PDB file of C-alpha atoms in Angstrom:
ATOM      1  CA  UNK A   1     -49.077  15.351  65.980  1.00 43.00           C
ATOM      2  CA  UNK A   2     -45.918  13.191  66.284  1.00 50.00           C
ATOM      3  CA  UNK A   3     -43.376  13.670  69.095  1.00 51.00           C
ATOM      4  CA  UNK A   4     -40.912  13.740  66.415  1.00 51.00           C
ATOM      5  CA  UNK A   5     -41.798  16.373  65.001  1.00 51.00           C
ATOM      6  CA  UNK A   6     -39.594  18.757  66.202  1.00 52.00           C
ATOM      7  CA  UNK A   7     -36.541  17.040  64.781  1.00 53.00           C
ATOM      8  CA  UNK A   8     -36.722  19.282  61.990  1.00 68.00           C
ATOM      9  CA  UNK A   9     -34.656  22.283  63.708  1.00 79.00           C
ATOM     10  CA  UNK A  10     -31.545  19.557  63.081  1.00 83.00           C
ATOM     11  CA  UNK A  11     -32.233  19.607  59.376  1.00 87.00           C
ATOM     12  CA  UNK A  12     -31.282  23.099  59.140  1.00 90.00           C
ATOM     13  CA  UNK A  13     -27.789  22.396  60.322  1.00 89.00           C
ATOM     14  CA  UNK A  14     -27.410  19.801  58.613  1.00 91.00           C
ATOM     15  CA  UNK A  15     -28.690  21.452  55.148  1.00 95.00           C
ATOM     16  CA  UNK A  16     -25.927  24.158  55.790  1.00 94.00           C
ATOM     17  CA  UNK A  17     -23.062  21.562  55.890  1.00 92.00           C
ATOM     18  CA  UNK A  18     -24.297  20.398  52.244  1.00 94.00           C
ATOM     19  CA  UNK A  19     -23.937  24.655  51.615  1.00 95.00           C
ATOM     20  CA  UNK A  20     -20.683  24.654  52.847  1.00 93.00           C
ATOM     21  CA  UNK A  21     -19.647  21.240  50.845  1.00 91.00           C
ATOM     22  CA  UNK A  22     -21.040  22.347  47.468  1.00 93.00           C
ATOM     23  CA  UNK A  23     -23.387  19.842  46.821  1.00 95.00           C
ATOM     24  CA  UNK A  24     -25.732  20.334  43.853  1.00 97.00           C
ATOM     25  CA  UNK A  25     -28.925  21.778  45.255  1.00 98.00           C
ATOM     26  CA  UNK A  26     -28.138  22.438  48.291  1.00 98.00           C
ATOM     27  CA  UNK A  27     -28.049  26.316  47.721  1.00 98.00           C
ATOM     28  CA  UNK A  28     -32.085  26.615  47.735  1.00 98.00           C
ATOM     29  CA  UNK A  29     -31.475  25.411  51.832  1.00 97.00           C
ATOM     30  CA  UNK A  30     -29.075  28.084  52.868  1.00 97.00           C
ATOM     31  CA  UNK A  31     -31.353  29.140  55.408  1.00 95.00           C
ATOM     32  CA  UNK A  32     -31.283  31.454  58.455  1.00 94.00           C
ATOM     33  CA  UNK A  33     -31.778  29.230  61.023  1.00 92.00           C
ATOM     34  CA  UNK A  34     -28.965  27.412  58.948  1.00 93.00           C
ATOM     35  CA  UNK A  35     -26.137  29.662  59.202  1.00 94.00           C
ATOM     36  CA  UNK A  36     -26.943  30.690  63.353  1.00 93.00           C
ATOM     37  CA  UNK A  37     -26.680  27.366  64.289  1.00 89.00           C
ATOM     38  CA  UNK A  38     -23.720  26.127  62.762  1.00 88.00           C
ATOM     39  CA  UNK A  39     -22.066  29.507  63.733  1.00 90.00           C
ATOM     40  CA  UNK A  40     -23.109  29.310  67.495  1.00 86.00           C
ATOM     41  CA  UNK A  41     -21.985  25.019  67.383  1.00 83.00           C
ATOM     42  CA  UNK A  42     -18.435  25.902  65.473  1.00 81.00           C
ATOM     43  CA  UNK A  43     -17.344  27.836  68.901  1.00 79.00           C
ATOM     44  CA  UNK A  44     -17.638  24.428  70.854  1.00 76.00           C
ATOM     45  CA  UNK A  45     -16.306  22.951  67.782  1.00 76.00           C
ATOM     46  CA  UNK A  46     -13.302  24.717  67.647  1.00 76.00           C
ATOM     47  CA  UNK A  47     -12.549  23.862  71.175  1.00 71.00           C
ATOM     48  CA  UNK A  48     -13.282  20.092  70.061  1.00 68.00           C
ATOM     49  CA  UNK A  49     -10.795  20.215  67.105  1.00 70.00           C
ATOM     50  CA  UNK A  50      -8.299  21.382  69.097  1.00 74.00           C
ATOM     51  CA  UNK A  51      -8.536  18.680  71.644  1.00 68.00           C
ATOM     52  CA  UNK A  52      -8.268  15.989  68.807  1.00 66.00           C
ATOM     53  CA  UNK A  53     -12.175  14.877  68.349  1.00 65.00           C
ATOM     54  CA  UNK A  54     -14.008  14.056  65.781  1.00 66.00           C
ATOM     55  CA  UNK A  55     -16.761  16.816  65.101  1.00 72.00           C
ATOM     56  CA  UNK A  56     -20.247  16.052  63.914  1.00 75.00           C
ATOM     57  CA  UNK A  57     -19.553  18.626  61.406  1.00 78.00           C
ATOM     58  CA  UNK A  58     -16.978  16.581  59.822  1.00 80.00           C
ATOM     59  CA  UNK A  59     -19.358  13.544  60.769  1.00 80.00           C
ATOM     60  CA  UNK A  60     -22.114  14.682  58.719  1.00 87.00           C
ATOM     61  CA  UNK A  61     -19.664  15.074  56.028  1.00 86.00           C
ATOM     62  CA  UNK A  62     -18.496  11.521  56.467  1.00 88.00           C
ATOM     63  CA  UNK A  63     -21.754  10.273  56.474  1.00 91.00           C
ATOM     64  CA  UNK A  64     -23.334  11.701  53.276  1.00 93.00           C
ATOM     65  CA  UNK A  65     -20.241  10.835  51.108  1.00 92.00           C
ATOM     66  CA  UNK A  66     -20.248   7.568  52.357  1.00 94.00           C
ATOM     67  CA  UNK A  67     -23.778   6.922  51.379  1.00 97.00           C
ATOM     68  CA  UNK A  68     -23.778   8.808  47.796  1.00 96.00           C
ATOM     69  CA  UNK A  69     -20.977   6.445  47.411  1.00 96.00           C
ATOM     70  CA  UNK A  70     -23.043   3.478  47.877  1.00 98.00           C
ATOM     71  CA  UNK A  71     -25.753   5.019  45.896  1.00 98.00           C
ATOM     72  CA  UNK A  72     -23.569   5.789  42.848  1.00 97.00           C
ATOM     73  CA  UNK A  73     -22.791   1.751  42.906  1.00 97.00           C
ATOM     74  CA  UNK A  74     -25.747   0.485  43.222  1.00 98.00           C
ATOM     75  CA  UNK A  75     -26.936   2.486  39.629  1.00 97.00           C
ATOM     76  CA  UNK A  76     -30.772   3.448  40.918  1.00 98.00           C
ATOM     77  CA  UNK A  77     -34.023   3.728  38.962  1.00 98.00           C
ATOM     78  CA  UNK A  78     -35.648   5.406  41.178  1.00 98.00           C
ATOM     79  CA  UNK A  79     -34.291   6.906  44.627  1.00 99.00           C
ATOM     80  CA  UNK A  80     -35.990   7.416  48.059  1.00 99.00           C
ATOM     81  CA  UNK A  81     -35.082   9.286  51.164  1.00 99.00           C
ATOM     82  CA  UNK A  82     -37.331   8.926  54.326  1.00 98.00           C
ATOM     83  CA  UNK A  83     -36.550  11.581  57.100  1.00 95.00           C
ATOM     84  CA  UNK A  84     -34.970  13.665  54.565  1.00 96.00           C
ATOM     85  CA  UNK A  85     -35.152  17.020  55.827  1.00 94.00           C
ATOM     86  CA  UNK A  86     -33.022  19.691  53.654  1.00 96.00           C
ATOM     87  CA  UNK A  87     -30.963  17.189  52.033  1.00 97.00           C
ATOM     88  CA  UNK A  88     -30.524  17.716  48.320  1.00 98.00           C
ATOM     89  CA  UNK A  89     -29.862  14.244  47.359  1.00 98.00           C
ATOM     90  CA  UNK A  90     -33.336  13.370  45.682  1.00 99.00           C
ATOM     91  CA  UNK A  91     -33.446  16.748  43.847  1.00 99.00           C
ATOM     92  CA  UNK A  92     -29.801  15.692  42.395  1.00 98.00           C
ATOM     93  CA  UNK A  93     -30.989  12.239  41.373  1.00 98.00           C
ATOM     94  CA  UNK A  94     -33.683  13.943  39.597  1.00 98.00           C
ATOM     95  CA  UNK A  95     -32.030  16.684  37.598  1.00 98.00           C
ATOM     96  CA  UNK A  96     -29.037  13.739  36.655  1.00 98.00           C
ATOM     97  CA  UNK A  97     -31.271  10.714  35.787  1.00 97.00           C
ATOM     98  CA  UNK A  98     -34.733  11.407  35.434  1.00 97.00           C
ATOM     99  CA  UNK A  99     -35.878   8.997  37.339  1.00 96.00           C
ATOM    100  CA  UNK A 100     -38.411   9.288  40.103  1.00 97.00           C
ATOM    101  CA  UNK A 101     -37.179  10.615  43.123  1.00 98.00           C
ATOM    102  CA  UNK A 102     -39.349  11.270  46.848  1.00 98.00           C
ATOM    103  CA  UNK A 103     -38.032  13.217  49.949  1.00 98.00           C
ATOM    104  CA  UNK A 104     -40.294  11.916  52.699  1.00 97.00           C
ATOM    105  CA  UNK A 105     -41.229  13.637  55.901  1.00 95.00           C
ATOM    106  CA  UNK A 106     -43.339  14.923  58.093  1.00 92.00           C
ATOM    107  CA  UNK A 107     -45.805  18.552  56.719  1.00 92.00           C
ATOM    108  CA  UNK A 108     -43.758  21.176  58.270  1.00 91.00           C
ATOM    109  CA  UNK A 109     -40.718  20.150  56.456  1.00 93.00           C
ATOM    110  CA  UNK A 110     -41.862  18.812  53.260  1.00 95.00           C
ATOM    111  CA  UNK A 111     -44.022  22.502  53.168  1.00 94.00           C
ATOM    112  CA  UNK A 112     -40.510  24.050  54.036  1.00 94.00           C
ATOM    113  CA  UNK A 113     -38.572  22.088  51.812  1.00 96.00           C
ATOM    114  CA  UNK A 114     -41.570  23.407  48.747  1.00 97.00           C
ATOM    115  CA  UNK A 115     -41.184  26.570  49.937  1.00 96.00           C
ATOM    116  CA  UNK A 116     -37.179  26.665  49.583  1.00 97.00           C
ATOM    117  CA  UNK A 117     -37.683  25.084  46.105  1.00 98.00           C
ATOM    118  CA  UNK A 118     -40.254  27.579  44.667  1.00 97.00           C
ATOM    119  CA  UNK A 119     -41.432  25.238  42.088  1.00 95.00           C
ATOM    120  CA  UNK A 120     -37.629  24.862  40.689  1.00 98.00           C
ATOM    121  CA  UNK A 121     -37.501  21.598  41.355  1.00 98.00           C
ATOM    122  CA  UNK A 122     -37.261  18.758  38.531  1.00 98.00           C
ATOM    123  CA  UNK A 123     -40.328  17.252  37.140  1.00 98.00           C
ATOM    124  CA  UNK A 124     -39.452  13.641  38.688  1.00 98.00           C
ATOM    125  CA  UNK A 125     -39.038  14.719  42.002  1.00 98.00           C
ATOM    126  CA  UNK A 126     -41.475  14.683  44.863  1.00 98.00           C
ATOM    127  CA  UNK A 127     -41.959  15.932  48.583  1.00 98.00           C
ATOM    128  CA  UNK A 128     -44.166  13.587  49.827  1.00 97.00           C
ATOM    129  CA  UNK A 129     -45.314  14.515  53.915  1.00 94.00           C
ATOM    130  CA  UNK A 130     -45.701  10.870  55.680  1.00 92.00           C
ATOM    131  CA  UNK A 131     -45.276   9.914  59.289  1.00 90.00           C
ATOM    132  CA  UNK A 132     -43.151   6.731  59.002  1.00 90.00           C
ATOM    133  CA  UNK A 133     -44.286   5.721  62.289  1.00 84.00           C
ATOM    134  CA  UNK A 134     -47.991   5.722  61.920  1.00 84.00           C
ATOM    135  CA  UNK A 135     -49.547   2.893  62.742  1.00 76.00           C
ATOM    136  CA  UNK A 136     -51.070   3.059  58.880  1.00 84.00           C
ATOM    137  CA  UNK A 137     -48.319   1.594  56.773  1.00 85.00           C
ATOM    138  CA  UNK A 138     -47.082   4.931  54.396  1.00 89.00           C
ATOM    139  CA  UNK A 139     -45.525   2.838  51.926  1.00 91.00           C
ATOM    140  CA  UNK A 140     -48.966   2.194  50.120  1.00 87.00           C
ATOM    141  CA  UNK A 141     -49.380   6.392  49.220  1.00 88.00           C
ATOM    142  CA  UNK A 142     -45.795   5.541  47.799  1.00 93.00           C
ATOM    143  CA  UNK A 143     -47.098   3.763  44.467  1.00 88.00           C
ATOM    144  CA  UNK A 144     -48.336   6.406  42.414  1.00 92.00           C
ATOM    145  CA  UNK A 145     -45.089   8.159  41.997  1.00 94.00           C
ATOM    146  CA  UNK A 146     -42.948   4.935  41.944  1.00 94.00           C
ATOM    147  CA  UNK A 147     -42.397   1.997  39.227  1.00 91.00           C
ATOM    148  CA  UNK A 148     -41.903  -1.496  39.648  1.00 93.00           C
ATOM    149  CA  UNK A 149     -38.231  -1.520  38.622  1.00 92.00           C
ATOM    150  CA  UNK A 150     -35.092  -2.393  40.265  1.00 93.00           C
ATOM    151  CA  UNK A 151     -33.170  -1.276  41.732  1.00 97.00           C
ATOM    152  CA  UNK A 152     -35.015   1.140  43.981  1.00 98.00           C
ATOM    153  CA  UNK A 153     -32.270   2.576  46.872  1.00 99.00           C
ATOM    154  CA  UNK A 154     -34.525   3.624  49.609  1.00 99.00           C
ATOM    155  CA  UNK A 155     -32.051   6.116  52.026  1.00 99.00           C
ATOM    156  CA  UNK A 156     -32.243   7.140  55.681  1.00 98.00           C
ATOM    157  CA  UNK A 157     -29.509   9.563  56.757  1.00 96.00           C
ATOM    158  CA  UNK A 158     -29.153  10.527  60.495  1.00 91.00           C
ATOM    159  CA  UNK A 159     -32.867   9.278  60.417  1.00 94.00           C
ATOM    160  CA  UNK A 160     -33.516   5.675  62.744  1.00 94.00           C
ATOM    161  CA  UNK A 161     -30.929   6.750  65.900  1.00 89.00           C
ATOM    162  CA  UNK A 162     -34.302   8.924  67.071  1.00 88.00           C
ATOM    163  CA  UNK A 163     -35.975   5.837  67.439  1.00 93.00           C
ATOM    164  CA  UNK A 164     -36.379   3.441  69.879  1.00 93.00           C
ATOM    165  CA  UNK A 165     -35.644  -0.311  68.541  1.00 96.00           C
ATOM    166  CA  UNK A 166     -38.901  -1.679  68.120  1.00 95.00           C
ATOM    167  CA  UNK A 167     -39.540   1.665  65.602  1.00 95.00           C
ATOM    168  CA  UNK A 168     -35.930   0.817  64.053  1.00 96.00           C
ATOM    169  CA  UNK A 169     -37.554  -2.335  63.484  1.00 97.00           C
ATOM    170  CA  UNK A 170     -40.606  -1.400  62.250  1.00 96.00           C
ATOM    171  CA  UNK A 171     -38.733   1.197  59.604  1.00 97.00           C
ATOM    172  CA  UNK A 172     -36.686  -1.853  58.425  1.00 98.00           C
ATOM    173  CA  UNK A 173     -40.063  -4.372  57.782  1.00 98.00           C
ATOM    174  CA  UNK A 174     -41.626  -1.220  55.616  1.00 97.00           C
ATOM    175  CA  UNK A 175     -38.652  -0.355  53.619  1.00 98.00           C
ATOM    176  CA  UNK A 176     -38.137  -4.009  53.324  1.00 98.00           C
ATOM    177  CA  UNK A 177     -41.451  -4.747  52.358  1.00 96.00           C
ATOM    178  CA  UNK A 178     -41.867  -1.565  49.493  1.00 97.00           C
ATOM    179  CA  UNK A 179     -38.517  -3.067  47.967  1.00 98.00           C
ATOM    180  CA  UNK A 180     -39.866  -7.161  47.378  1.00 97.00           C
ATOM    181  CA  UNK A 181     -42.863  -5.062  45.861  1.00 96.00           C
ATOM    182  CA  UNK A 182     -41.034  -3.191  43.494  1.00 96.00           C
ATOM    183  CA  UNK A 183     -38.808  -5.597  42.518  1.00 96.00           C
ATOM    184  CA  UNK A 184     -35.615  -5.485  44.370  1.00 98.00           C
ATOM    185  CA  UNK A 185     -33.038  -2.518  45.605  1.00 98.00           C
ATOM    186  CA  UNK A 186     -31.010  -1.355  48.922  1.00 99.00           C
ATOM    187  CA  UNK A 187     -31.793   0.030  51.646  1.00 99.00           C
ATOM    188  CA  UNK A 188     -28.763   2.179  52.586  1.00 99.00           C
ATOM    189  CA  UNK A 189     -28.692   3.665  56.805  1.00 99.00           C
ATOM    190  CA  UNK A 190     -26.293   5.085  59.319  1.00 96.00           C
ATOM    191  CA  UNK A 191     -26.448   3.193  62.279  1.00 95.00           C
ATOM    192  CA  UNK A 192     -24.468   3.983  65.774  1.00 88.00           C
ATOM    193  CA  UNK A 193     -23.990   0.582  67.630  1.00 92.00           C
ATOM    194  CA  UNK A 194     -24.743   0.942  71.093  1.00 89.00           C
ATOM    195  CA  UNK A 195     -21.699  -0.896  71.965  1.00 88.00           C
ATOM    196  CA  UNK A 196     -19.635   1.815  70.150  1.00 82.00           C
ATOM    197  CA  UNK A 197     -21.289   4.774  71.913  1.00 76.00           C
ATOM    198  CA  UNK A 198     -20.166   3.403  75.179  1.00 78.00           C
ATOM    199  CA  UNK A 199     -16.821   2.390  73.748  1.00 79.00           C
ATOM    200  CA  UNK A 200     -16.446   6.483  72.961  1.00 69.00           C
ATOM    201  CA  UNK A 201     -16.967   7.561  75.640  1.00 61.00           C
ATOM    202  CA  UNK A 202     -17.277  11.188  76.611  1.00 57.00           C
ATOM    203  CA  UNK A 203     -16.978  12.193  72.555  1.00 56.00           C
ATOM    204  CA  UNK A 204     -20.018  10.239  72.237  1.00 55.00           C
ATOM    205  CA  UNK A 205     -21.916  11.506  75.055  1.00 58.00           C
ATOM    206  CA  UNK A 206     -21.286  15.339  74.481  1.00 58.00           C
ATOM    207  CA  UNK A 207     -22.385  14.124  70.432  1.00 57.00           C
ATOM    208  CA  UNK A 208     -25.603  12.182  71.801  1.00 56.00           C
ATOM    209  CA  UNK A 209     -26.535  15.431  74.672  1.00 56.00           C
ATOM    210  CA  UNK A 210     -25.645  17.817  71.474  1.00 57.00           C
ATOM    211  CA  UNK A 211     -28.278  16.520  69.536  1.00 55.00           C
ATOM    212  CA  UNK A 212     -31.042  15.754  71.710  1.00 51.00           C
ATOM    213  CA  UNK A 213     -30.889  19.622  72.511  1.00 53.00           C
ATOM    214  CA  UNK A 214     -30.923  20.233  69.233  1.00 53.00           C
ATOM    215  CA  UNK A 215     -33.609  17.691  68.831  1.00 49.00           C
ATOM    216  CA  UNK A 216     -35.524  18.446  71.967  1.00 54.00           C
ATOM    217  CA  UNK A 217     -35.649  14.872  71.547  1.00 59.00           C
ATOM    218  CA  UNK A 218     -33.882  12.166  74.594  1.00 60.00           C
ATOM    219  CA  UNK A 219     -31.804  10.122  72.518  1.00 64.00           C
ATOM    220  CA  UNK A 220     -32.865   6.462  73.123  1.00 66.00           C
ATOM    221  CA  UNK A 221     -30.440   3.295  73.221  1.00 76.00           C
ATOM    222  CA  UNK A 222     -29.966   2.472  70.346  1.00 88.00           C
ATOM    223  CA  UNK A 223     -28.791  -1.252  67.857  1.00 95.00           C
ATOM    224  CA  UNK A 224     -26.317  -2.879  70.412  1.00 95.00           C
ATOM    225  CA  UNK A 225     -23.980  -4.532  68.168  1.00 96.00           C
ATOM    226  CA  UNK A 226     -23.850  -5.775  64.804  1.00 97.00           C
ATOM    227  CA  UNK A 227     -25.387  -9.000  65.803  1.00 98.00           C
ATOM    228  CA  UNK A 228     -28.440  -7.706  66.798  1.00 98.00           C
ATOM    229  CA  UNK A 229     -28.154  -5.455  63.687  1.00 98.00           C
ATOM    230  CA  UNK A 230     -28.221  -8.174  61.524  1.00 99.00           C
ATOM    231  CA  UNK A 231     -30.602  -9.966  63.210  1.00 99.00           C
ATOM    232  CA  UNK A 232     -33.448  -7.358  63.005  1.00 99.00           C
ATOM    233  CA  UNK A 233     -32.557  -6.684  59.303  1.00 99.00           C
ATOM    234  CA  UNK A 234     -32.974  -9.846  58.222  1.00 99.00           C
ATOM    235  CA  UNK A 235     -36.129 -10.251  60.830  1.00 99.00           C
ATOM    236  CA  UNK A 236     -37.592  -7.583  58.463  1.00 99.00           C
ATOM    237  CA  UNK A 237     -37.287  -9.802  54.930  1.00 98.00           C
ATOM    238  CA  UNK A 238     -33.509  -8.633  53.567  1.00 99.00           C
ATOM    239  CA  UNK A 239     -31.691 -11.114  51.960  1.00 99.00           C
ATOM    240  CA  UNK A 240     -28.461  -9.595  52.461  1.00 98.00           C
ATOM    241  CA  UNK A 241     -26.508  -6.873  55.055  1.00 99.00           C
ATOM    242  CA  UNK A 242     -22.802  -5.098  54.217  1.00 98.00           C
ATOM    243  CA  UNK A 243     -22.007  -3.394  56.775  1.00 97.00           C
ATOM    244  CA  UNK A 244     -19.640  -0.175  55.892  1.00 95.00           C
ATOM    245  CA  UNK A 245     -16.974   1.987  58.323  1.00 88.00           C
ATOM    246  CA  UNK A 246     -15.261   5.141  57.277  1.00 83.00           C
ATOM    247  CA  UNK A 247     -12.352   3.619  56.984  1.00 82.00           C
ATOM    248  CA  UNK A 248     -12.960   1.380  54.319  1.00 83.00           C
ATOM    249  CA  UNK A 249     -13.470   4.321  52.098  1.00 85.00           C
ATOM    250  CA  UNK A 250     -10.075   6.072  52.790  1.00 77.00           C
ATOM    251  CA  UNK A 251      -8.266   5.478  49.709  1.00 76.00           C
ATOM    252  CA  UNK A 252     -11.871   6.401  47.785  1.00 84.00           C
ATOM    253  CA  UNK A 253     -13.435   9.335  49.332  1.00 83.00           C
ATOM    254  CA  UNK A 254     -12.013  12.408  50.541  1.00 76.00           C
ATOM    255  CA  UNK A 255     -13.527  12.381  53.840  1.00 72.00           C
ATOM    256  CA  UNK A 256     -12.507  14.408  56.783  1.00 64.00           C
ATOM    257  CA  UNK A 257     -10.038  13.234  59.721  1.00 64.00           C
ATOM    258  CA  UNK A 258     -10.994   9.635  58.589  1.00 58.00           C
ATOM    259  CA  UNK A 259      -8.404   8.391  61.347  1.00 58.00           C
ATOM    260  CA  UNK A 260     -10.851   9.623  64.390  1.00 63.00           C
ATOM    261  CA  UNK A 261     -13.207   7.058  65.485  1.00 62.00           C
ATOM    262  CA  UNK A 262     -16.323   8.520  64.551  1.00 66.00           C
ATOM    263  CA  UNK A 263     -18.624   5.299  65.670  1.00 76.00           C
ATOM    264  CA  UNK A 264     -20.279   5.200  62.404  1.00 86.00           C
ATOM    265  CA  UNK A 265     -20.993   2.242  60.505  1.00 94.00           C
ATOM    266  CA  UNK A 266     -23.669   2.469  57.119  1.00 97.00           C
ATOM    267  CA  UNK A 267     -25.681  -0.204  56.546  1.00 99.00           C
ATOM    268  CA  UNK A 268     -26.469  -2.057  52.771  1.00 99.00           C
ATOM    269  CA  UNK A 269     -29.437  -4.058  53.418  1.00 99.00           C
ATOM    270  CA  UNK A 270     -30.212  -5.646  49.934  1.00 99.00           C
ATOM    271  CA  UNK A 271     -33.579  -7.161  48.523  1.00 98.00           C
ATOM    272  CA  UNK A 272     -33.350  -9.244  45.373  1.00 94.00           C
TER     273      UNK A 272
END
């Protein structure tokens, strides 16, 4: 079993954030664990807000809305979400567009998602059990469910930060190869540069400690800075990289406390 299999507990907390935001299909993932985690964490987060700090719940909403805006701008023909957890995004895409939509995660999470849906998923939606960092390349197993059409959009939200840099590079490499094989598209993922984590100091340390406790995995060092990130994306074979931060979406999106620096950036890497 993958050493990363225990990270799924964080999916319950994140799913509760989507329930409270009223996202389409989120109601299927309103779990007892999510409600309990949210109630427990809010005791601490209330004090953090009074002290003027950005909270993880605010960060989650910022991240999700920015990624959704970039997905909408891309007008995908098909959608893949890696490490999807209990995200409702692919379900909403399949429901609204009828295009192929795949959620990829470890077997226990996929089984939970199927149980919660109870057969109510749209016809073009699939949840597939895959270990993203296994030695064998998982992307070949996706072929029966996808079409060679462009653009394909691949998303990872709250995923790559769990992995050390060599694993992150492996994820980038495989996504780039998949997109090229399908005819082109975009890979959208959130990133925290290590120099930003270091600059934020205590705020970032508290957040990373909380995430480590919830996931029972020590948080590894992140991509050092933008220059290294650009080299990693180029090395994977992407043609172009745009880096977005919450400030650039202030006038476009209703983001909670965008003036507070959460250290979030979103990579949008393009093939074709």
